[in-house]
Amino acid sequence: MGSESIVFSIFLIFSGAAVISSFALFTRQPLIIGYIVLGGLFGPYGLDLVSDSKTLEQISHIGIVFLLFLLGLDLQPRNFGKLIGRSALVTVTSGVILCLLGTFICHLFGFSWMESGVVGVSLMFSSTIIGIKLLPTTMLHHKHTGEVLIAILLIQDILAIIILILLSGTGHIGDVGAWLGVGIALPGLLLGARYFVRWIILPLLMKFDRFHEYIFLLAIGWCLGVAELAEALGLSLEIGAFIAGISLANSPIAQYIATNLKPLRDFFLILFFFSIGAGFNLGLVGEIWLPSLLITALVLVLKPVFHAKLLQAVGESKHLSWEAGFRLGQTSEFSLLIAFIASAQGLIGVVAAHVIQATAILTFLMSTYIVVFRFPTPIAISDRLRRD
């Protein structure tokens, strides 16, 4: 593939994204949806202007790596101790109920139990991108709503990472050695990263903190280095990036790095959402529309209700519980990763993978509308609700 084609693809994506986001803002639509629609339009199943969606998928994967790095950076472990217990109860209970319902519905449509189970599992998670992108920054740092939301998303992320490890390891399900390897690699990487940061990264940051470019470089190098090491150890790039972020979370410079890496993350996330749209085969719509719509309705209606009721049960206020419930009322970018890995491992067919993708796209769409029109967000339509 020539260098012009990737430059041309990136030109098309970002010029297109600029046009479509201007249109989205004028018509008061969520930007994320614009990027997915653009992918469908320009991708191999649309006008076929960006045909090499495989390369773009790999590039956009870096966006998820940076997202998880920033998630790790935002985690001050000491703040979450008290919230984690209650949030775990809420997350696991609502996740298991949704998983069982989704599995049952898919099986009714003639999918195998394995495929139905993978679709069910993909419903357990809510979108970190939508959850956090639509939270006003003030809420992230000070407000209790932000803390509750992040605690739930964090537990979901940890669960999703465990499931991704399990799915990636299905090639060696009976291979005890492979499981032992993962069992040793994970704590080993956590400890190694912690001490490497303490003895090498932090002293370097303290010594050269005047050079902003250097901090930026060191942070990216550390993120991608640990991600590659994790992959080499049989974990995944995402897990490595998350560990790289956590290991820096307690450093005085964590917030500075997080703020400075956001534009880079956004660049790759535009590519990520574009590649979701580009990878969607419109020819399969006839086969997937009914199960996808049913499961979407299930997620949009029941997810907010379960979260709200369970949060009230563990002592949160009614207002906060419902707001958090609606903010969590969609599936996740992890659902798309689960579909991607499960189909790569041959656990699910093309149709089941597209049901997961369609559900993700539809729930992203609908839930973004619900949140943007009802709650304070940085991209709210009405000035009354716009907060950054």
GROMACS .gro file of C-alpha atoms in nm:
model
  388
    1MET     CA    1   0.000   0.000   0.000
    2GLY     CA    2   0.152   0.335  -0.104
    3SER     CA    3   0.215   0.618   0.134
    4GLU     CA    4  -0.013   0.843  -0.075
    5SER     CA    5  -0.310   0.619  -0.009
    6ILE     CA    6  -0.280   0.644   0.369
    7VAL     CA    7  -0.219   1.020   0.352
    8PHE     CA    8  -0.515   1.051   0.115
    9SER     CA    9  -0.731   0.836   0.346
   10ILE     CA   10  -0.643   1.053   0.646
   11PHE     CA   11  -0.709   1.365   0.439
   12LEU     CA   12  -1.053   1.229   0.340
   13ILE     CA   13  -1.140   1.125   0.696
   14PHE     CA   14  -1.045   1.452   0.864
   15SER     CA   15  -1.178   1.683   0.592
   16GLY     CA   16  -1.497   1.477   0.591
   17ALA     CA   17  -1.508   1.482   0.973
   18ALA     CA   18  -1.465   1.862   0.972
   19VAL     CA   19  -1.757   1.901   0.730
   20ILE     CA   20  -1.981   1.648   0.901
   21SER     CA   21  -1.910   1.782   1.251
   22SER     CA   22  -1.991   2.138   1.136
   23PHE     CA   23  -2.319   2.000   1.003
   24ALA     CA   24  -2.371   1.799   1.324
   25LEU     CA   25  -2.317   2.105   1.543
   26PHE     CA   26  -2.554   2.319   1.335
   27THR     CA   27  -2.823   2.051   1.350
   28ARG     CA   28  -2.735   1.979   1.715
   29GLN     CA   29  -2.629   1.617   1.667
   30PRO     CA   30  -2.362   1.433   1.867
   31LEU     CA   31  -2.021   1.440   1.692
   32ILE     CA   32  -1.940   1.073   1.762
   33ILE     CA   33  -2.233   0.969   1.542
   34GLY     CA   34  -2.105   1.191   1.262
   35TYR     CA   35  -1.775   1.002   1.256
   36ILE     CA   36  -1.950   0.662   1.242
   37VAL     CA   37  -2.182   0.780   0.962
   38LEU     CA   38  -1.880   0.916   0.774
   39GLY     CA   39  -1.714   0.574   0.803
   40GLY     CA   40  -2.021   0.404   0.656
   41LEU     CA   41  -2.032   0.662   0.377
   42PHE     CA   42  -1.662   0.659   0.277
   43GLY     CA   43  -1.583   0.298   0.370
   44PRO     CA   44  -1.567  -0.017   0.153
   45TYR     CA   45  -1.945  -0.079   0.184
   46GLY     CA   46  -2.035   0.282   0.097
   47LEU     CA   47  -1.862   0.497  -0.168
   48ASP     CA   48  -1.542   0.292  -0.121
   49LEU     CA   49  -1.322   0.604  -0.104
   50VAL     CA   50  -1.125   0.465   0.192
   51SER     CA   51  -1.091   0.102   0.095
   52ASP     CA   52  -0.799   0.003   0.316
   53SER     CA   53  -1.004  -0.006   0.633
   54LYS     CA   54  -0.771  -0.275   0.779
   55THR     CA   55  -0.484  -0.024   0.803
   56LEU     CA   56  -0.717   0.238   0.950
   57GLU     CA   57  -0.846  -0.015   1.201
   58GLN     CA   58  -0.489  -0.073   1.318
   59ILE     CA   59  -0.422   0.301   1.340
   60SER     CA   60  -0.746   0.360   1.528
   61HIS     CA   61  -0.650   0.084   1.769
   62ILE     CA   62  -0.385   0.328   1.895
   63GLY     CA   63  -0.675   0.555   1.994
   64ILE     CA   64  -0.808   0.287   2.228
   65VAL     CA   65  -0.456   0.233   2.365
   66PHE     CA   66  -0.428   0.606   2.447
   67LEU     CA   67  -0.779   0.612   2.589
   68LEU     CA   68  -0.691   0.334   2.833
   69PHE     CA   69  -0.361   0.502   2.919
   70LEU     CA   70  -0.550   0.822   3.007
   71LEU     CA   71  -0.809   0.622   3.202
   72GLY     CA   72  -0.529   0.470   3.406
   73LEU     CA   73  -0.375   0.816   3.460
   74ASP     CA   74  -0.706   0.951   3.593
   75LEU     CA   75  -0.726   0.682   3.858
   76GLN     CA   76  -0.616   0.801   4.195
   77PRO     CA   77  -0.642   0.460   4.364
   78ARG     CA   78  -0.689   0.605   4.713
   79ASN     CA   79  -1.001   0.804   4.617
   80PHE     CA   80  -1.184   0.501   4.485
   81GLY     CA   81  -1.140   0.260   4.774
   82LYS     CA   82  -1.473   0.337   4.937
   83LEU     CA   83  -1.672   0.358   4.613
   84ILE     CA   84  -1.537   0.040   4.457
   85GLY     CA   85  -1.719  -0.208   4.685
   86ARG     CA   86  -2.065  -0.062   4.624
   87SER     CA   87  -1.999   0.003   4.256
   88ALA     CA   88  -1.881  -0.356   4.207
   89LEU     CA   89  -2.212  -0.486   4.341
   90VAL     CA   90  -2.409  -0.255   4.105
   91THR     CA   91  -2.189  -0.332   3.803
   92VAL     CA   92  -2.178  -0.709   3.839
   93THR     CA   93  -2.550  -0.748   3.922
   94SER     CA   94  -2.676  -0.533   3.632
   95GLY     CA   95  -2.415  -0.685   3.397
   96VAL     CA   96  -2.512  -1.045   3.472
   97ILE     CA   97  -2.887  -0.980   3.428
   98LEU     CA   98  -2.832  -0.803   3.094
   99CYS     CA   99  -2.591  -1.073   2.978
  100LEU     CA  100  -2.850  -1.348   3.049
  101LEU     CA  101  -3.134  -1.157   2.881
  102GLY     CA  102  -2.921  -1.080   2.574
  103THR     CA  103  -2.804  -1.443   2.549
  104PHE     CA  104  -3.162  -1.569   2.568
  105ILE     CA  105  -3.291  -1.324   2.301
  106CYS     CA  106  -3.008  -1.414   2.059
  107HIS     CA  107  -3.068  -1.784   2.108
  108LEU     CA  108  -3.434  -1.734   2.017
  109PHE     CA  109  -3.313  -1.595   1.682
  110GLY     CA  110  -3.127  -1.917   1.609
  111PHE     CA  111  -2.773  -1.817   1.708
  112SER     CA  112  -2.566  -2.090   1.873
  113TRP     CA  113  -2.527  -2.075   2.254
  114MET     CA  114  -2.163  -1.969   2.206
  115GLU     CA  115  -2.256  -1.680   1.976
  116SER     CA  116  -2.550  -1.581   2.199
  117GLY     CA  117  -2.321  -1.586   2.502
  118VAL     CA  118  -2.066  -1.357   2.336
  119VAL     CA  119  -2.343  -1.114   2.235
  120GLY     CA  120  -2.478  -1.131   2.593
  121VAL     CA  121  -2.135  -1.056   2.739
  122SER     CA  122  -2.094  -0.758   2.504
  123LEU     CA  123  -2.401  -0.595   2.668
  124MET     CA  124  -2.242  -0.589   3.013
  125PHE     CA  125  -2.030  -0.282   2.944
  126SER     CA  126  -2.106   0.086   2.898
  127SER     CA  127  -1.903   0.322   2.684
  128THR     CA  128  -1.615   0.488   2.867
  129ILE     CA  129  -1.580   0.729   2.576
  130ILE     CA  130  -1.944   0.840   2.587
  131GLY     CA  131  -1.964   0.824   2.967
  132ILE     CA  132  -1.655   1.039   3.017
  133LYS     CA  133  -1.671   1.257   2.703
  134LEU     CA  134  -2.024   1.368   2.798
  135LEU     CA  135  -1.934   1.444   3.160
  136PRO     CA  136  -1.854   1.808   3.232
  137THR     CA  137  -1.490   1.836   3.348
  138THR     CA  138  -1.601   1.992   3.678
  139MET     CA  139  -1.807   1.680   3.745
  140LEU     CA  140  -1.509   1.457   3.672
  141HIS     CA  141  -1.295   1.613   3.939
  142HIS     CA  142  -1.530   1.730   4.211
  143LYS     CA  143  -1.881   1.602   4.179
  144HIS     CA  144  -1.999   1.280   4.333
  145THR     CA  145  -2.178   1.185   4.007
  146GLY     CA  146  -1.842   1.179   3.831
  147GLU     CA  147  -1.689   0.962   4.102
  148VAL     CA  148  -1.974   0.708   4.092
  149LEU     CA  149  -1.968   0.696   3.711
  150ILE     CA  150  -1.591   0.652   3.692
  151ALA     CA  151  -1.594   0.384   3.965
  152ILE     CA  152  -1.857   0.183   3.771
  153LEU     CA  153  -1.679   0.233   3.437
  154LEU     CA  154  -1.350   0.135   3.599
  155ILE     CA  155  -1.491  -0.195   3.728
  156GLN     CA  156  -1.646  -0.257   3.386
  157ASP     CA  157  -1.310  -0.188   3.222
  158ILE     CA  158  -1.138  -0.437   3.453
  159LEU     CA  159  -1.408  -0.699   3.380
  160ALA     CA  160  -1.382  -0.629   3.006
  161ILE     CA  161  -1.004  -0.665   3.020
  162ILE     CA  162  -1.041  -1.002   3.198
  163ILE     CA  163  -1.290  -1.114   2.929
  164LEU     CA  164  -1.056  -0.997   2.650
  165ILE     CA  165  -0.776  -1.201   2.810
  166LEU     CA  166  -1.008  -1.505   2.827
  167LEU     CA  167  -1.119  -1.461   2.464
  168SER     CA  168  -0.764  -1.406   2.337
  169GLY     CA  169  -0.662  -1.720   2.524
  170THR     CA  170  -0.933  -1.941   2.374
  171GLY     CA  171  -0.676  -2.075   2.129
  172HIS     CA  172  -0.517  -2.240   2.432
  173ILE     CA  173  -0.820  -2.298   2.655
  174GLY     CA  174  -0.685  -2.636   2.766
  175ASP     CA  175  -0.328  -2.506   2.778
  176VAL     CA  176  -0.256  -2.465   3.150
  177GLY     CA  177   0.084  -2.316   3.067
  178ALA     CA  178  -0.073  -2.027   2.877
  179TRP     CA  179  -0.302  -1.947   3.171
  180LEU     CA  180  -0.015  -1.969   3.418
  181GLY     CA  181   0.178  -1.734   3.192
  182VAL     CA  182  -0.102  -1.476   3.207
  183GLY     CA  183  -0.134  -1.527   3.584
  184ILE     CA  184   0.236  -1.447   3.628
  185ALA     CA  185   0.262  -1.177   3.358
  186LEU     CA  186  -0.018  -0.955   3.491
  187PRO     CA  187   0.105  -0.901   3.850
  188GLY     CA  188   0.466  -0.903   3.723
  189LEU     CA  189   0.393  -0.621   3.480
  190LEU     CA  190   0.204  -0.421   3.745
  191LEU     CA  191   0.492  -0.444   3.990
  192GLY     CA  192   0.760  -0.389   3.728
  193ALA     CA  193   0.583  -0.078   3.596
  194ARG     CA  194   0.540   0.062   3.944
  195TYR     CA  195   0.909   0.037   4.032
  196PHE     CA  196   1.029   0.149   3.689
  197VAL     CA  197   0.819   0.465   3.730
  198ARG     CA  198   0.946   0.522   4.083
  199TRP     CA  199   1.316   0.474   4.006
  200ILE     CA  200   1.352   0.590   3.646
  201ILE     CA  201   1.054   0.777   3.498
  202LEU     CA  202   0.977   1.009   3.793
  203PRO     CA  203   1.342   1.114   3.851
  204LEU     CA  204   1.368   1.193   3.478
  205LEU     CA  205   1.043   1.393   3.486
  206MET     CA  206   1.156   1.585   3.795
  207LYS     CA  207   1.493   1.667   3.640
  208PHE     CA  208   1.365   1.784   3.301
  209ASP     CA  209   1.014   1.908   3.386
  210ARG     CA  210   1.086   2.245   3.217
  211PHE     CA  211   1.089   2.076   2.875
  212HIS     CA  212   0.725   2.017   2.791
  213GLU     CA  213   0.808   1.838   2.469
  214TYR     CA  214   1.018   1.591   2.668
  215ILE     CA  215   0.733   1.514   2.911
  216PHE     CA  216   0.505   1.452   2.613
  217LEU     CA  217   0.759   1.219   2.449
  218LEU     CA  218   0.837   1.030   2.767
  219ALA     CA  219   0.466   0.975   2.840
  220ILE     CA  220   0.393   0.842   2.488
  221GLY     CA  221   0.706   0.627   2.490
  222TRP     CA  222   0.612   0.481   2.829
  223CYS     CA  223   0.250   0.416   2.722
  224LEU     CA  224   0.341   0.240   2.396
  225GLY     CA  225   0.642   0.063   2.547
  226VAL     CA  226   0.440  -0.101   2.825
  227ALA     CA  227   0.160  -0.178   2.575
  228GLU     CA  228   0.403  -0.364   2.346
  229LEU     CA  229   0.562  -0.544   2.643
  230ALA     CA  230   0.216  -0.656   2.763
  231GLU     CA  231   0.138  -0.793   2.419
  232ALA     CA  232   0.472  -0.977   2.408
  233LEU     CA  233   0.385  -1.132   2.747
  234GLY     CA  234   0.057  -1.270   2.609
  235LEU     CA  235  -0.166  -0.995   2.750
  236SER     CA  236  -0.292  -0.719   2.516
  237LEU     CA  237  -0.191  -0.370   2.408
  238GLU     CA  238  -0.493  -0.225   2.593
  239ILE     CA  239  -0.399  -0.391   2.922
  240GLY     CA  240  -0.041  -0.267   2.889
  241ALA     CA  241  -0.153   0.090   2.824
  242PHE     CA  242  -0.391   0.079   3.121
  243ILE     CA  243  -0.109  -0.047   3.348
  244ALA     CA  244   0.124   0.226   3.212
  245GLY     CA  245  -0.139   0.486   3.306
  246ILE     CA  246  -0.206   0.346   3.654
  247SER     CA  247   0.167   0.337   3.730
  248LEU     CA  248   0.186   0.714   3.670
  249ALA     CA  249  -0.149   0.802   3.832
  250ASN     CA  250  -0.003   0.901   4.169
  251SER     CA  251   0.274   1.116   4.023
  252PRO     CA  252   0.242   1.494   4.059
  253ILE     CA  253   0.260   1.527   3.682
  254ALA     CA  254  -0.029   1.288   3.597
  255GLN     CA  255  -0.289   1.564   3.536
  256TYR     CA  256  -0.048   1.757   3.315
  257ILE     CA  257   0.020   1.450   3.099
  258ALA     CA  258  -0.353   1.367   3.081
  259THR     CA  259  -0.441   1.718   2.961
  260ASN     CA  260  -0.165   1.725   2.701
  261LEU     CA  261  -0.241   1.384   2.553
  262LYS     CA  262  -0.613   1.454   2.502
  263PRO     CA  263  -0.578   1.606   2.151
  264LEU     CA  264  -0.373   1.305   2.042
  265ARG     CA  265  -0.634   1.068   2.186
  266ASP     CA  266  -0.911   1.258   2.003
  267PHE     CA  267  -0.720   1.230   1.674
  268PHE     CA  268  -0.706   0.852   1.703
  269LEU     CA  269  -1.060   0.819   1.839
  270ILE     CA  270  -1.198   0.992   1.528
  271LEU     CA  271  -1.019   0.718   1.331
  272PHE     CA  272  -1.161   0.454   1.567
  273PHE     CA  273  -1.523   0.566   1.521
  274PHE     CA  274  -1.466   0.606   1.147
  275SER     CA  275  -1.339   0.247   1.126
  276ILE     CA  276  -1.650   0.121   1.314
  277GLY     CA  277  -1.866   0.278   1.043
  278ALA     CA  278  -1.632   0.162   0.765
  279GLY     CA  279  -1.632  -0.199   0.884
  280PHE     CA  280  -2.009  -0.224   0.887
  281ASN     CA  281  -2.144  -0.439   0.604
  282LEU     CA  282  -2.478  -0.283   0.503
  283GLY     CA  283  -2.559  -0.598   0.302
  284LEU     CA  284  -2.625  -0.785   0.627
  285VAL     CA  285  -2.891  -0.542   0.752
  286GLY     CA  286  -3.171  -0.774   0.636
  287GLU     CA  287  -3.043  -1.053   0.862
  288ILE     CA  288  -2.958  -0.850   1.170
  289TRP     CA  289  -3.214  -0.569   1.197
  290LEU     CA  290  -3.467  -0.751   1.417
  291PRO     CA  291  -3.230  -0.897   1.682
  292SER     CA  292  -3.027  -0.574   1.681
  293LEU     CA  293  -3.333  -0.355   1.740
  294LEU     CA  294  -3.464  -0.580   2.016
  295ILE     CA  295  -3.129  -0.590   2.196
  296THR     CA  296  -3.087  -0.213   2.151
  297ALA     CA  297  -3.427  -0.158   2.313
  298LEU     CA  298  -3.327  -0.394   2.595
  299VAL     CA  299  -3.007  -0.195   2.661
  300LEU     CA  300  -3.166   0.152   2.632
  301VAL     CA  301  -3.460   0.071   2.859
  302LEU     CA  302  -3.326  -0.178   3.112
  303LYS     CA  303  -2.967  -0.060   3.161
  304PRO     CA  304  -3.063   0.282   3.307
  305VAL     CA  305  -3.339   0.120   3.516
  306PHE     CA  306  -3.112  -0.152   3.662
  307HIS     CA  307  -2.833   0.094   3.738
  308ALA     CA  308  -3.070   0.348   3.892
  309LYS     CA  309  -3.249   0.095   4.114
  310LEU     CA  310  -2.925  -0.073   4.224
  311LEU     CA  311  -2.753   0.260   4.298
  312GLN     CA  312  -3.052   0.365   4.508
  313ALA     CA  313  -3.033   0.030   4.687
  314VAL     CA  314  -2.670   0.099   4.788
  315GLY     CA  315  -2.764   0.441   4.923
  316GLU     CA  316  -2.720   0.691   4.638
  317SER     CA  317  -2.980   0.966   4.588
  318LYS     CA  318  -3.264   0.914   4.343
  319HIS     CA  319  -3.157   1.203   4.116
  320LEU     CA  320  -2.794   1.089   4.097
  321SER     CA  321  -2.894   0.724   4.045
  322TRP     CA  322  -3.113   0.801   3.743
  323GLU     CA  323  -2.861   1.043   3.591
  324ALA     CA  324  -2.581   0.785   3.627
  325GLY     CA  325  -2.815   0.515   3.487
  326PHE     CA  326  -2.889   0.717   3.172
  327ARG     CA  327  -2.523   0.811   3.126
  328LEU     CA  328  -2.439   0.437   3.132
  329GLY     CA  329  -2.726   0.337   2.901
  330GLN     CA  330  -2.535   0.204   2.599
  331THR     CA  331  -2.292  -0.072   2.508
  332SER     CA  332  -1.922  -0.006   2.488
  333GLU     CA  333  -1.620   0.026   2.260
  334PHE     CA  334  -1.515  -0.289   2.451
  335SER     CA  335  -1.823  -0.460   2.301
  336LEU     CA  336  -1.674  -0.385   1.958
  337LEU     CA  337  -1.334  -0.520   2.068
  338ILE     CA  338  -1.503  -0.834   2.203
  339ALA     CA  339  -1.677  -0.883   1.866
  340PHE     CA  340  -1.347  -0.825   1.686
  341ILE     CA  341  -1.148  -1.073   1.898
  342ALA     CA  342  -1.425  -1.336   1.919
  343SER     CA  343  -1.464  -1.341   1.540
  344ALA     CA  344  -1.085  -1.349   1.492
  345GLN     CA  345  -1.079  -1.657   1.721
  346GLY     CA  346  -1.364  -1.816   1.523
  347LEU     CA  347  -1.603  -1.814   1.822
  348ILE     CA  348  -1.874  -1.614   1.644
  349GLY     CA  349  -1.978  -1.575   1.281
  350VAL     CA  350  -2.004  -1.259   1.072
  351VAL     CA  351  -2.376  -1.214   1.145
  352ALA     CA  352  -2.335  -1.232   1.525
  353ALA     CA  353  -2.040  -0.991   1.506
  354HIS     CA  354  -2.258  -0.747   1.310
  355VAL     CA  355  -2.540  -0.776   1.567
  356ILE     CA  356  -2.289  -0.659   1.832
  357GLN     CA  357  -2.169  -0.376   1.603
  358ALA     CA  358  -2.520  -0.264   1.511
  359THR     CA  359  -2.627  -0.265   1.877
  360ALA     CA  360  -2.319  -0.061   1.970
  361ILE     CA  361  -2.383   0.196   1.696
  362LEU     CA  362  -2.756   0.225   1.776
  363THR     CA  363  -2.706   0.250   2.153
  364PHE     CA  364  -2.422   0.504   2.109
  365LEU     CA  365  -2.657   0.709   1.893
  366MET     CA  366  -2.971   0.695   2.104
  367SER     CA  367  -2.801   0.721   2.441
  368THR     CA  368  -2.591   1.020   2.333
  369TYR     CA  369  -2.916   1.196   2.235
  370ILE     CA  370  -3.079   1.110   2.566
  371VAL     CA  371  -2.781   1.242   2.767
  372VAL     CA  372  -2.721   1.553   2.555
  373PHE     CA  373  -3.085   1.661   2.573
  374ARG     CA  374  -3.139   1.582   2.941
  375PHE     CA  375  -2.819   1.634   3.139
  376PRO     CA  376  -2.529   1.881   3.165
  377THR     CA  377  -2.261   1.799   2.903
  378PRO     CA  378  -1.980   1.988   2.728
  379ILE     CA  379  -2.171   1.947   2.397
  380ALA     CA  380  -2.522   2.021   2.524
  381ILE     CA  381  -2.754   2.187   2.278
  382SER     CA  382  -2.915   2.426   2.523
  383ASP     CA  383  -2.697   2.684   2.701
  384ARG     CA  384  -2.867   2.589   3.027
  385LEU     CA  385  -2.710   2.239   3.015
  386ARG     CA  386  -2.376   2.323   2.853
  387ARG     CA  387  -2.087   2.276   3.097
  388ASP     CA  388  -1.725   2.213   3.029
   0.00000   0.00000   0.00000
